[in-house]
mmCIF file of N, CA, C and O in Angstrom:
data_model
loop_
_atom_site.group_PDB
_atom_site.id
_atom_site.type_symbol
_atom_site.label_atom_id
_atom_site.label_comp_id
_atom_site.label_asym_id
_atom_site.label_seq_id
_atom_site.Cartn_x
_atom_site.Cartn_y
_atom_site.Cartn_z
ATOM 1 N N UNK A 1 -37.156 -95.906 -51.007
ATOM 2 C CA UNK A 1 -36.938 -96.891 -49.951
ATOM 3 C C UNK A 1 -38.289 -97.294 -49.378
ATOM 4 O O UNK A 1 -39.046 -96.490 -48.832
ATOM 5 N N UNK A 2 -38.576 -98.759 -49.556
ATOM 6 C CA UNK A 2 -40.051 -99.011 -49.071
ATOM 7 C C UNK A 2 -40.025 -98.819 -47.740
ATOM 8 O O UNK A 2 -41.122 -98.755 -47.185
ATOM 9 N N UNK A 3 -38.835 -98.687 -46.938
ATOM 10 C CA UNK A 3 -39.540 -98.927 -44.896
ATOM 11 C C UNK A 3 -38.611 -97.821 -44.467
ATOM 12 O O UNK A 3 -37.498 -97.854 -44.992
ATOM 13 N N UNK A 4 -38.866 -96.796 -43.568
ATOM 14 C CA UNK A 4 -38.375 -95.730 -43.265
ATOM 15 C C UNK A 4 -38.262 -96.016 -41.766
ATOM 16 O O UNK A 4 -38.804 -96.984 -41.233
ATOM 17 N N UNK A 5 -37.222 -94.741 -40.864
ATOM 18 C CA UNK A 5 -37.664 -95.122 -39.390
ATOM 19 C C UNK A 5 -37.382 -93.152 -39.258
ATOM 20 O O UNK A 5 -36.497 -92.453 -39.753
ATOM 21 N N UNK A 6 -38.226 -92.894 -38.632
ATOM 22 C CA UNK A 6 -38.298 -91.198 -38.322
ATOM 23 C C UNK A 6 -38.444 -91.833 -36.688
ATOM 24 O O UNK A 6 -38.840 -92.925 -36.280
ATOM 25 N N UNK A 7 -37.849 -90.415 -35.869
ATOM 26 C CA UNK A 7 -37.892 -90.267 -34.389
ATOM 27 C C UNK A 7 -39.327 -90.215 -33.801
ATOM 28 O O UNK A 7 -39.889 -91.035 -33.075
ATOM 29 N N UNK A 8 -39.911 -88.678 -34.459
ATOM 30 C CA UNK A 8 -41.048 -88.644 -34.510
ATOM 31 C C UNK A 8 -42.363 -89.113 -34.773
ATOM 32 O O UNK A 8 -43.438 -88.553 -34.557
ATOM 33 N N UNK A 9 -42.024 -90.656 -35.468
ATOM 34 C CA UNK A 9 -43.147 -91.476 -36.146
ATOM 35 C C UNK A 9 -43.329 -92.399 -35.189
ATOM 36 O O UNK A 9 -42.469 -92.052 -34.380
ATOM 37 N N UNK A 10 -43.792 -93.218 -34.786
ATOM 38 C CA UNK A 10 -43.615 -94.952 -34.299
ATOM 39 C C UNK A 10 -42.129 -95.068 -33.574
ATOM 40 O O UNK A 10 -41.295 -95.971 -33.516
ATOM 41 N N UNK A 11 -42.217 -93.360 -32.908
ATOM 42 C CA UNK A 11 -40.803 -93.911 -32.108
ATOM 43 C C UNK A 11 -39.008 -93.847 -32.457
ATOM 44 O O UNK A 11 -37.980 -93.608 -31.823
ATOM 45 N N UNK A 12 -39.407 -94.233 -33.904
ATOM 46 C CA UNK A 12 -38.540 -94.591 -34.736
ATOM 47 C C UNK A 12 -38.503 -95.947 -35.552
ATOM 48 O O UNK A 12 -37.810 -96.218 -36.533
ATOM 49 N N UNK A 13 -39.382 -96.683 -34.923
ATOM 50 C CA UNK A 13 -39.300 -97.959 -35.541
ATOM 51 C C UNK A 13 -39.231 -98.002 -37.018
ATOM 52 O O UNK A 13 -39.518 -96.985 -37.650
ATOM 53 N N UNK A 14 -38.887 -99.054 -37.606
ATOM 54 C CA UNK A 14 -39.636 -98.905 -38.718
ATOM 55 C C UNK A 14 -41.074 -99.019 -39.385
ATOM 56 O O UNK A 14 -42.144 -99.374 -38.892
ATOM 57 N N UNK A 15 -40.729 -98.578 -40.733
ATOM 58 C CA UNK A 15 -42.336 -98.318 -40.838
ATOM 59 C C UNK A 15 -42.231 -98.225 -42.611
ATOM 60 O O UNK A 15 -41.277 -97.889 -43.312
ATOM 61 N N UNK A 16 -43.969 -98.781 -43.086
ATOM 62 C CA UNK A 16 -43.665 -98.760 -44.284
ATOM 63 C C UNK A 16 -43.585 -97.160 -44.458
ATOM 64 O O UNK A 16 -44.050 -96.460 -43.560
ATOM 65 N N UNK A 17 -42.930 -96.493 -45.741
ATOM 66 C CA UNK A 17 -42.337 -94.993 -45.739
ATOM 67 C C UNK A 17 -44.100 -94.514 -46.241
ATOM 68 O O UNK A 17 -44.970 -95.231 -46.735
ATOM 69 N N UNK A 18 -44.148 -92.935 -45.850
ATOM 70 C CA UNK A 18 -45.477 -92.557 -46.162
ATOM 71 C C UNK A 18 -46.760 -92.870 -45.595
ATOM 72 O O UNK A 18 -47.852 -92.473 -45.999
ATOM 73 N N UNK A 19 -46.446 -93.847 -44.329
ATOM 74 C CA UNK A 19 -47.272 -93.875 -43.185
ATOM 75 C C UNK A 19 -47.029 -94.455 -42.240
ATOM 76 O O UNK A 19 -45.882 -94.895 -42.176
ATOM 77 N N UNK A 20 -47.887 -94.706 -41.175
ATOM 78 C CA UNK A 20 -47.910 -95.386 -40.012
ATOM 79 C C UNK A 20 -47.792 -96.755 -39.474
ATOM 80 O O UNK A 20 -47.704 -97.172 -38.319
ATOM 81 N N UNK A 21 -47.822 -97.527 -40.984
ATOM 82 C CA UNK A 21 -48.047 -98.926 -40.698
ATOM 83 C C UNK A 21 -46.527 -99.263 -40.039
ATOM 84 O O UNK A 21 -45.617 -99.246 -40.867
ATOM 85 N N UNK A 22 -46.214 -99.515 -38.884
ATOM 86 C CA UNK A 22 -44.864 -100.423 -38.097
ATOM 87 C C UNK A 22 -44.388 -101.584 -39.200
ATOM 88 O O UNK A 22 -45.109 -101.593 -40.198
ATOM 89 N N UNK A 23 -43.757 -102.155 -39.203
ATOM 90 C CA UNK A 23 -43.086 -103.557 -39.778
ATOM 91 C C UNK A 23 -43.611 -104.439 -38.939
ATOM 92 O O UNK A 23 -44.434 -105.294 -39.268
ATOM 93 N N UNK A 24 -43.150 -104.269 -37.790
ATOM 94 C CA UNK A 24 -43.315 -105.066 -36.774
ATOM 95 C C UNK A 24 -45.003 -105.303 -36.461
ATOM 96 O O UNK A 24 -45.237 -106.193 -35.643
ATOM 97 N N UNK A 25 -45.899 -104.760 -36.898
ATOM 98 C CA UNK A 25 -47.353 -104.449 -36.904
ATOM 99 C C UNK A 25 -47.246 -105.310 -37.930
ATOM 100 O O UNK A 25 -47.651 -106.397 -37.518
ATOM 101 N N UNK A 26 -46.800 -105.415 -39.426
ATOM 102 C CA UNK A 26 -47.616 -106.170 -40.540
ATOM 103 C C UNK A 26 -46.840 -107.091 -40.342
ATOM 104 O O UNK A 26 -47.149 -108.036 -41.068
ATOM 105 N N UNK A 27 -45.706 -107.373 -39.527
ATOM 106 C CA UNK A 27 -45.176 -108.738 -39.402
ATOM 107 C C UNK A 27 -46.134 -109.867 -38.244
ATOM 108 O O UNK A 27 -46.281 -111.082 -38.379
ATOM 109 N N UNK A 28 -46.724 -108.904 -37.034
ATOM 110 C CA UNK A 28 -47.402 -109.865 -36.578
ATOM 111 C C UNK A 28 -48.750 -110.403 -36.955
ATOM 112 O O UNK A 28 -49.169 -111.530 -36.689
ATOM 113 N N UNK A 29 -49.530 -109.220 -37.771
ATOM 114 C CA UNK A 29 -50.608 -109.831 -38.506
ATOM 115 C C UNK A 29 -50.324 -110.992 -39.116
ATOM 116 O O UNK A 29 -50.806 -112.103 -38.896
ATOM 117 N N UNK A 30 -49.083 -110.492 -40.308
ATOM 118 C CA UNK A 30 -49.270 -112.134 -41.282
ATOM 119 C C UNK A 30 -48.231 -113.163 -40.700
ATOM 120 O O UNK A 30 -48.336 -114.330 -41.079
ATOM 121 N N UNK A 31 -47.089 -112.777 -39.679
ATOM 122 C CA UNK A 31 -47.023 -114.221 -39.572
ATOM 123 C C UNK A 31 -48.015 -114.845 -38.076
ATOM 124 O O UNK A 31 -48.753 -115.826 -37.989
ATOM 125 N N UNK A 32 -47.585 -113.664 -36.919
ATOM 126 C CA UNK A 32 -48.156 -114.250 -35.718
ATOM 127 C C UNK A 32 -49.560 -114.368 -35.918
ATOM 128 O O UNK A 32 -50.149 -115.249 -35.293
ATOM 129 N N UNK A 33 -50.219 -113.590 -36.723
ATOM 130 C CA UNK A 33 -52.114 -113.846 -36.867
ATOM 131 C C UNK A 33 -52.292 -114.847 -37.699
ATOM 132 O O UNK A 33 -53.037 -115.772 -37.378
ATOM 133 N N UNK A 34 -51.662 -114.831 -38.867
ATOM 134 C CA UNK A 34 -51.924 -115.663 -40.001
ATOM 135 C C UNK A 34 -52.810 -115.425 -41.068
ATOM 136 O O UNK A 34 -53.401 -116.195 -41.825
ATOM 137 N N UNK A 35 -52.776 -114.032 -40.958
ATOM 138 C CA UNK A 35 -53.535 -112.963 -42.076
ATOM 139 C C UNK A 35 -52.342 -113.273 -43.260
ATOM 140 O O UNK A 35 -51.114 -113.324 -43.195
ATOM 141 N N UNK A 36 -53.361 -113.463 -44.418
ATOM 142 C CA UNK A 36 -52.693 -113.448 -45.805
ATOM 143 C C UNK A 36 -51.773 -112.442 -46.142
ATOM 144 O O UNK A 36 -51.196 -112.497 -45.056
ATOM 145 N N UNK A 37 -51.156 -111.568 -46.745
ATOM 146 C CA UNK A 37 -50.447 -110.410 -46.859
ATOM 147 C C UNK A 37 -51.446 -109.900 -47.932
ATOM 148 O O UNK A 37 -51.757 -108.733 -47.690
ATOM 149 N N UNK A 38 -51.882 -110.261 -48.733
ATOM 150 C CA UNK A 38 -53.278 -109.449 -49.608
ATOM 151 C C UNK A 38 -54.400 -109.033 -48.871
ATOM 152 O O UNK A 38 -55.115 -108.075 -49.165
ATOM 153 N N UNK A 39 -54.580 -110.031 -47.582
ATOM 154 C CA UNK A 39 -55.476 -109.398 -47.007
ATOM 155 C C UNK A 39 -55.146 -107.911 -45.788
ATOM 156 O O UNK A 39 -55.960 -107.027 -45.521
ATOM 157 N N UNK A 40 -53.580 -108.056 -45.183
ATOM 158 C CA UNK A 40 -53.384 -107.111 -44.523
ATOM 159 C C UNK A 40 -52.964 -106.126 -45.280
ATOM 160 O O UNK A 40 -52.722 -105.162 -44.554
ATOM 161 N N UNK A 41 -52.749 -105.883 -46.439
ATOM 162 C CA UNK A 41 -52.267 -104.988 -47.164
ATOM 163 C C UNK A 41 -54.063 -104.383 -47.261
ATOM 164 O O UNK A 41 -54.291 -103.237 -46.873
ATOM 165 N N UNK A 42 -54.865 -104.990 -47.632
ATOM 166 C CA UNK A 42 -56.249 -104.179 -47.833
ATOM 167 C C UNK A 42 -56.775 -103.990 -46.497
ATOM 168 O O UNK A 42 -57.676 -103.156 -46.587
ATOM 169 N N UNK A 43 -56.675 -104.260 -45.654
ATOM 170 C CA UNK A 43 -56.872 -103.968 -44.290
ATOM 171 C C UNK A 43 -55.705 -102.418 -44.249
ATOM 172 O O UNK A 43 -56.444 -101.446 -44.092
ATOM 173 N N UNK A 44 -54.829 -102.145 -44.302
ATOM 174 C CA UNK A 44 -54.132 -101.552 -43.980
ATOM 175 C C UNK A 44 -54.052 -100.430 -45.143
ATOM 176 O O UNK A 44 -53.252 -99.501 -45.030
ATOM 177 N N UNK A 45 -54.859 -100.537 -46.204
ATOM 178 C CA UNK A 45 -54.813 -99.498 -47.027
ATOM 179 C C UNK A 45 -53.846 -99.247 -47.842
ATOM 180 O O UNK A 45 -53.880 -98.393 -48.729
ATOM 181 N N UNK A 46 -52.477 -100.338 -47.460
ATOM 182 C CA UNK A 46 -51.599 -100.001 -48.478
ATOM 183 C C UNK A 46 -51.259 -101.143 -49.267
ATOM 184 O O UNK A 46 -51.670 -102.235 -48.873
ATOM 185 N N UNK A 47 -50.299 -101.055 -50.740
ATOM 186 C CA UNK A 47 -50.100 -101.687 -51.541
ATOM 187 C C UNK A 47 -49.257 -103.230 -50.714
ATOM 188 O O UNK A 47 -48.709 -103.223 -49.611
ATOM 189 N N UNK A 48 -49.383 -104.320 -51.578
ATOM 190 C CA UNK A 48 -49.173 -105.659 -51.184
ATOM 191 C C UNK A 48 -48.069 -105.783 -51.380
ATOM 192 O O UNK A 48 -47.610 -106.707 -50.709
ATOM 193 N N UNK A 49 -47.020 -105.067 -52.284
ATOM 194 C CA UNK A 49 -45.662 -104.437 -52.372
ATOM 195 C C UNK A 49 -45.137 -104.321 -51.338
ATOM 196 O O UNK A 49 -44.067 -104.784 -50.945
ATOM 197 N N UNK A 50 -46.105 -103.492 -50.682
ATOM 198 C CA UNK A 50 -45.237 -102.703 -49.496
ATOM 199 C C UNK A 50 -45.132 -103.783 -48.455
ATOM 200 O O UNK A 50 -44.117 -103.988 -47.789
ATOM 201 N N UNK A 51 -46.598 -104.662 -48.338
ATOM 202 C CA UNK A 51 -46.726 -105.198 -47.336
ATOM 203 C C UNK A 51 -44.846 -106.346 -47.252
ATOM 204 O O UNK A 51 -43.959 -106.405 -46.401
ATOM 205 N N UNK A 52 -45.031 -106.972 -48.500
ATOM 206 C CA UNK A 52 -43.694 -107.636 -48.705
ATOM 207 C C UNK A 52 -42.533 -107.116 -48.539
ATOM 208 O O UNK A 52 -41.863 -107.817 -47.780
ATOM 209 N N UNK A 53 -41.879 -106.018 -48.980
ATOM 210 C CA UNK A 53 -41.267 -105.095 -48.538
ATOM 211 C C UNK A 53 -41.143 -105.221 -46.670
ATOM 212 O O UNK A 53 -40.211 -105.882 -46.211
ATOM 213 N N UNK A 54 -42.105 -104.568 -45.754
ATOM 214 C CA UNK A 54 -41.864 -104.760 -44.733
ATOM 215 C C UNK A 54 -41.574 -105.840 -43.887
ATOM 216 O O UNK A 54 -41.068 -105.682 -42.776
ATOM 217 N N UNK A 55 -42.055 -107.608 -44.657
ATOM 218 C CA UNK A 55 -41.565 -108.771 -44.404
ATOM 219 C C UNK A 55 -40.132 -108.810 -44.768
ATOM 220 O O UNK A 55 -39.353 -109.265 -43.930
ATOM 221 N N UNK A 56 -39.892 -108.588 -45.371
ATOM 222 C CA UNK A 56 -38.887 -108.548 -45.795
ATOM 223 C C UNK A 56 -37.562 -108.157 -44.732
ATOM 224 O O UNK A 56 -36.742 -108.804 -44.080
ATOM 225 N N UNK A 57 -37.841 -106.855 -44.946
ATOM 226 C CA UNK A 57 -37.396 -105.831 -43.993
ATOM 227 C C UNK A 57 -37.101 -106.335 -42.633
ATOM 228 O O UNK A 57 -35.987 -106.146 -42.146
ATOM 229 N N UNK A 58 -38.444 -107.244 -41.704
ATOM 230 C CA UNK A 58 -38.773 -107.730 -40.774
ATOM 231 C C UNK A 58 -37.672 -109.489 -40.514
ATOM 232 O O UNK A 58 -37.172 -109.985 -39.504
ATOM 233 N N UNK A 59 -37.698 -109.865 -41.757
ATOM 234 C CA UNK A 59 -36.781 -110.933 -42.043
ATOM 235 C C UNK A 59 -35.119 -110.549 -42.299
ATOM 236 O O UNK A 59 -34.233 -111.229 -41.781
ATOM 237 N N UNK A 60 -34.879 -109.561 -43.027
ATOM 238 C CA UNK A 60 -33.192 -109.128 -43.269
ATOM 239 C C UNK A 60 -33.104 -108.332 -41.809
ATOM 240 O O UNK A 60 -32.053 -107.693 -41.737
ATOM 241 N N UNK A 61 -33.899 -108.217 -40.694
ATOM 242 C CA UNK A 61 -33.343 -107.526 -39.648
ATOM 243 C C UNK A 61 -33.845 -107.696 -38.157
ATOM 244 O O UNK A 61 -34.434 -106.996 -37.334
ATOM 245 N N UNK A 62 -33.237 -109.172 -38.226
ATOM 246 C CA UNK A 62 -33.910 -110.378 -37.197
ATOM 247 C C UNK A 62 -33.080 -109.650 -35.782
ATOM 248 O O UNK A 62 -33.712 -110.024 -34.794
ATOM 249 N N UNK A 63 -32.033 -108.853 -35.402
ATOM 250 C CA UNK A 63 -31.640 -108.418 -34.222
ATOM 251 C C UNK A 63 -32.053 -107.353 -33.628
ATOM 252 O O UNK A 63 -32.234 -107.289 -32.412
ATOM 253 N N UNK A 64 -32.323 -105.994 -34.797
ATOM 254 C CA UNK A 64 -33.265 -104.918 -34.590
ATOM 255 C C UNK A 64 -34.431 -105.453 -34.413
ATOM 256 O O UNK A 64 -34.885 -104.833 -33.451
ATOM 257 N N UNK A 65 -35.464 -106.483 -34.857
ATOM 258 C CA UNK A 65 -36.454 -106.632 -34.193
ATOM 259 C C UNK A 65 -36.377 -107.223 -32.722
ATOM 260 O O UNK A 65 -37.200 -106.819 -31.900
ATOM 261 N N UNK A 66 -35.542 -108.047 -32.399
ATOM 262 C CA UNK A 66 -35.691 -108.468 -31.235
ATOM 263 C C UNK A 66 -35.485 -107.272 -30.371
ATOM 264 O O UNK A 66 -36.341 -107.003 -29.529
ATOM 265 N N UNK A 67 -34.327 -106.467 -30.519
ATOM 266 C CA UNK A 67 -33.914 -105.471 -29.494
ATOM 267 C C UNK A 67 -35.645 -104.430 -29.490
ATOM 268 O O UNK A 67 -36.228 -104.156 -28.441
ATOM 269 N N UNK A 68 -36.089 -104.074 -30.705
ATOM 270 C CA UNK A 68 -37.306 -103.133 -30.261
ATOM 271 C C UNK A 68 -38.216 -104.196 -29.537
ATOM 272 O O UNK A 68 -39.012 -103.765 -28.703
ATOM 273 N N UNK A 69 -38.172 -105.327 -29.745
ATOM 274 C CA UNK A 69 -39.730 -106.222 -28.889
ATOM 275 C C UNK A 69 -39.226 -105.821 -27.750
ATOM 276 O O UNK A 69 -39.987 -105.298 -26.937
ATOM 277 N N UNK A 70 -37.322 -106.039 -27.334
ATOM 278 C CA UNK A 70 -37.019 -106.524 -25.621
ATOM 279 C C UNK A 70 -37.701 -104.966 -25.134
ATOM 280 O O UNK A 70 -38.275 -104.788 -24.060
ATOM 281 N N UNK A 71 -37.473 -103.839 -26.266
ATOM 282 C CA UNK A 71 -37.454 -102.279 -25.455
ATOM 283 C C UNK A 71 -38.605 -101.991 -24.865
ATOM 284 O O UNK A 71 -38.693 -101.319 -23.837
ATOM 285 N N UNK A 72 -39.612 -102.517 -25.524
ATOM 286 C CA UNK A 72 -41.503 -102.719 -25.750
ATOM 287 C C UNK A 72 -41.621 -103.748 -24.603
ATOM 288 O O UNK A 72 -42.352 -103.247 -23.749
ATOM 289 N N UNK A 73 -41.229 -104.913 -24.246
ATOM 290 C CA UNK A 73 -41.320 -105.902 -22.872
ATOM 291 C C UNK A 73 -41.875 -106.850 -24.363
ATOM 292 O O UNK A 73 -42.750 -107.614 -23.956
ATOM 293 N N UNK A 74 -41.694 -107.021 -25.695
ATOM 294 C CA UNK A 74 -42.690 -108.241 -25.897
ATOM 295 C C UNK A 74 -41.378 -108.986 -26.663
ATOM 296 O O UNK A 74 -41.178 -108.852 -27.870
ATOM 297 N N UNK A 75 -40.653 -109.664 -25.913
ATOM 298 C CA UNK A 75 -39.270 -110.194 -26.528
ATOM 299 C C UNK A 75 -39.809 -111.685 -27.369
ATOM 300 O O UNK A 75 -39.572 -112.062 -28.517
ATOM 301 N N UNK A 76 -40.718 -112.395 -26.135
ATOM 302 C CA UNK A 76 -41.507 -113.845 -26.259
ATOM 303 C C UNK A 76 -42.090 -113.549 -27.964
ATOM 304 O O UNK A 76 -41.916 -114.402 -28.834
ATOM 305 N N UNK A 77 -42.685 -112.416 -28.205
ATOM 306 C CA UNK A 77 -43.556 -112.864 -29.379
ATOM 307 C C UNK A 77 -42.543 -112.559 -30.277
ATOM 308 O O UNK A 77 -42.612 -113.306 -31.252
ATOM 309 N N UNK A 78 -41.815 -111.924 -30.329
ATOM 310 C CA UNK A 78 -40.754 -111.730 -31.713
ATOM 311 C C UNK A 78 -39.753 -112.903 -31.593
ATOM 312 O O UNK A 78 -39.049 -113.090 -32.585
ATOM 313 N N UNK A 79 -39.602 -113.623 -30.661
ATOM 314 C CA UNK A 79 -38.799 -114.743 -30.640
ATOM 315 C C UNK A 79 -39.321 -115.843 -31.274
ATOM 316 O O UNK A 79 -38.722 -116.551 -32.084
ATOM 317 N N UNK A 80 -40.953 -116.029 -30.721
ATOM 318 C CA UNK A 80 -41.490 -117.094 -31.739
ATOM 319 C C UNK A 80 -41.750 -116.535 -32.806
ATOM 320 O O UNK A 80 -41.721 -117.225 -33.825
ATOM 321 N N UNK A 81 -41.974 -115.586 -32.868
ATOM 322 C CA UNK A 81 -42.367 -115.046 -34.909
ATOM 323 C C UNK A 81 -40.658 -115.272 -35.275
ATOM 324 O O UNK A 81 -40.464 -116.101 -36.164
ATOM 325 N N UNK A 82 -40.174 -115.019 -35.044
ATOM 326 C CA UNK A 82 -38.732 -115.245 -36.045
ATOM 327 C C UNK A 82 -38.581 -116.589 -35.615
ATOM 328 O O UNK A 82 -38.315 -117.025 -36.735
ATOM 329 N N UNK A 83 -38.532 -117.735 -34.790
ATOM 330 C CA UNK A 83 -38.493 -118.855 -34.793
ATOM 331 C C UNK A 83 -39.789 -119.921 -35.839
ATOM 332 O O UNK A 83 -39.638 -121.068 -36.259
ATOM 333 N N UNK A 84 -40.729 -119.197 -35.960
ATOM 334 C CA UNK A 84 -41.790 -120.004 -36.492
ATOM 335 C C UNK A 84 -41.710 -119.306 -37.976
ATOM 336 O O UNK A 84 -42.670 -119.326 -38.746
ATOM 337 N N UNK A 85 -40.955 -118.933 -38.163
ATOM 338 C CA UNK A 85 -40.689 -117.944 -39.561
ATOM 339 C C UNK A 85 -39.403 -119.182 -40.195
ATOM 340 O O UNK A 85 -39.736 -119.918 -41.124
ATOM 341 N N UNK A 86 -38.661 -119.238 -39.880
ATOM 342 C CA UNK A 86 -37.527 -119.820 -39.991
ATOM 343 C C UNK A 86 -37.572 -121.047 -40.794
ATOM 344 O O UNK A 86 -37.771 -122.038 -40.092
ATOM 345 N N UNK A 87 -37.417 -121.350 -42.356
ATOM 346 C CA UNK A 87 -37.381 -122.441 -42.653
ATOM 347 C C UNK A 87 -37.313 -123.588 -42.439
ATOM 348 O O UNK A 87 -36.959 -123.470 -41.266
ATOM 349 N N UNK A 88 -37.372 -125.058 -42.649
ATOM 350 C CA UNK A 88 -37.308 -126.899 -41.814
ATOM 351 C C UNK A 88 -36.152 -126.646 -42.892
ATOM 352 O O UNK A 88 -36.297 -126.407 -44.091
ATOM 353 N N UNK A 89 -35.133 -126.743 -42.261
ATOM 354 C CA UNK A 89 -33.908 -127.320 -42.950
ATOM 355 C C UNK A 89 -33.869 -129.160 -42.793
ATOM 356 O O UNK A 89 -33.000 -129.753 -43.432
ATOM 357 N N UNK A 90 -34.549 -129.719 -42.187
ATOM 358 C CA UNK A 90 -34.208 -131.218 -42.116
ATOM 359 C C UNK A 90 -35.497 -131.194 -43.539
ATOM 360 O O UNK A 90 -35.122 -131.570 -44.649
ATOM 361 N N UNK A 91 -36.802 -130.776 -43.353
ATOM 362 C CA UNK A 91 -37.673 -130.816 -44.376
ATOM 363 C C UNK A 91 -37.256 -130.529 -45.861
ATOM 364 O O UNK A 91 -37.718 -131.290 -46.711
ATOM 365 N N UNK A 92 -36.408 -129.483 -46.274
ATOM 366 C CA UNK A 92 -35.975 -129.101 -47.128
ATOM 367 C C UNK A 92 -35.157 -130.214 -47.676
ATOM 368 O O UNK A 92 -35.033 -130.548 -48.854
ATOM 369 N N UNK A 93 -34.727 -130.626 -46.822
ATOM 370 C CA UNK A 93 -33.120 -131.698 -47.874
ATOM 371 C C UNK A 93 -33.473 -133.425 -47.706
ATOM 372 O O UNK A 93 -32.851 -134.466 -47.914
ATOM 373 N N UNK A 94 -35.055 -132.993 -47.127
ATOM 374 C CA UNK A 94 -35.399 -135.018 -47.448
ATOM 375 C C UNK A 94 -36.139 -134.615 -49.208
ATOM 376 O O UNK A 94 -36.549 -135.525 -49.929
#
């Protein structure tokens, strides 16, 4: 399983499995920073797999992230990262 959540780790959050990196950490680099995912994956020491994996992860579990931002006080930035994440459906079908 690429993203794990232990009590003892990050809280519980998730996390890529086998370390420390949060989801929610490589989700705001590459979408809210606008770091490449090749580049936060070498920043972060781990495989570019994983990094996707935790987008992923971060994308199939758009309500668990909001509820950990509201628990953290940062509701605003996970609202625009999953809003500015979100495909142009009018763009798509011209």
């Amino acid at each position: 399983m690429p993203t794990t959540t232990d009590d003892e780790i990050l809280r519980g959050e998730p996390r890529i499995e086998g370390t420390r990196v949060g989801v929610r950490h490589v989700a705001g680099r590459v979408i809210g920073g606008g770091r490449s995912p090749a580049y936060v994956a070498d920043r972060l020491e781990c495989s570019l797999a994983a990094v996707y994996e935790a987008l992923a992860y971060y994308y199939d579990h758009p309500e668990e992230m909001r509820e950990l931002e509201r628990a953290n006080g940062e509701v605003e930035d996970v609202e625009t990262l999953l809003e500015d994440a979100e495909p142009d459906v009018a763009a798509s079908t011209a």
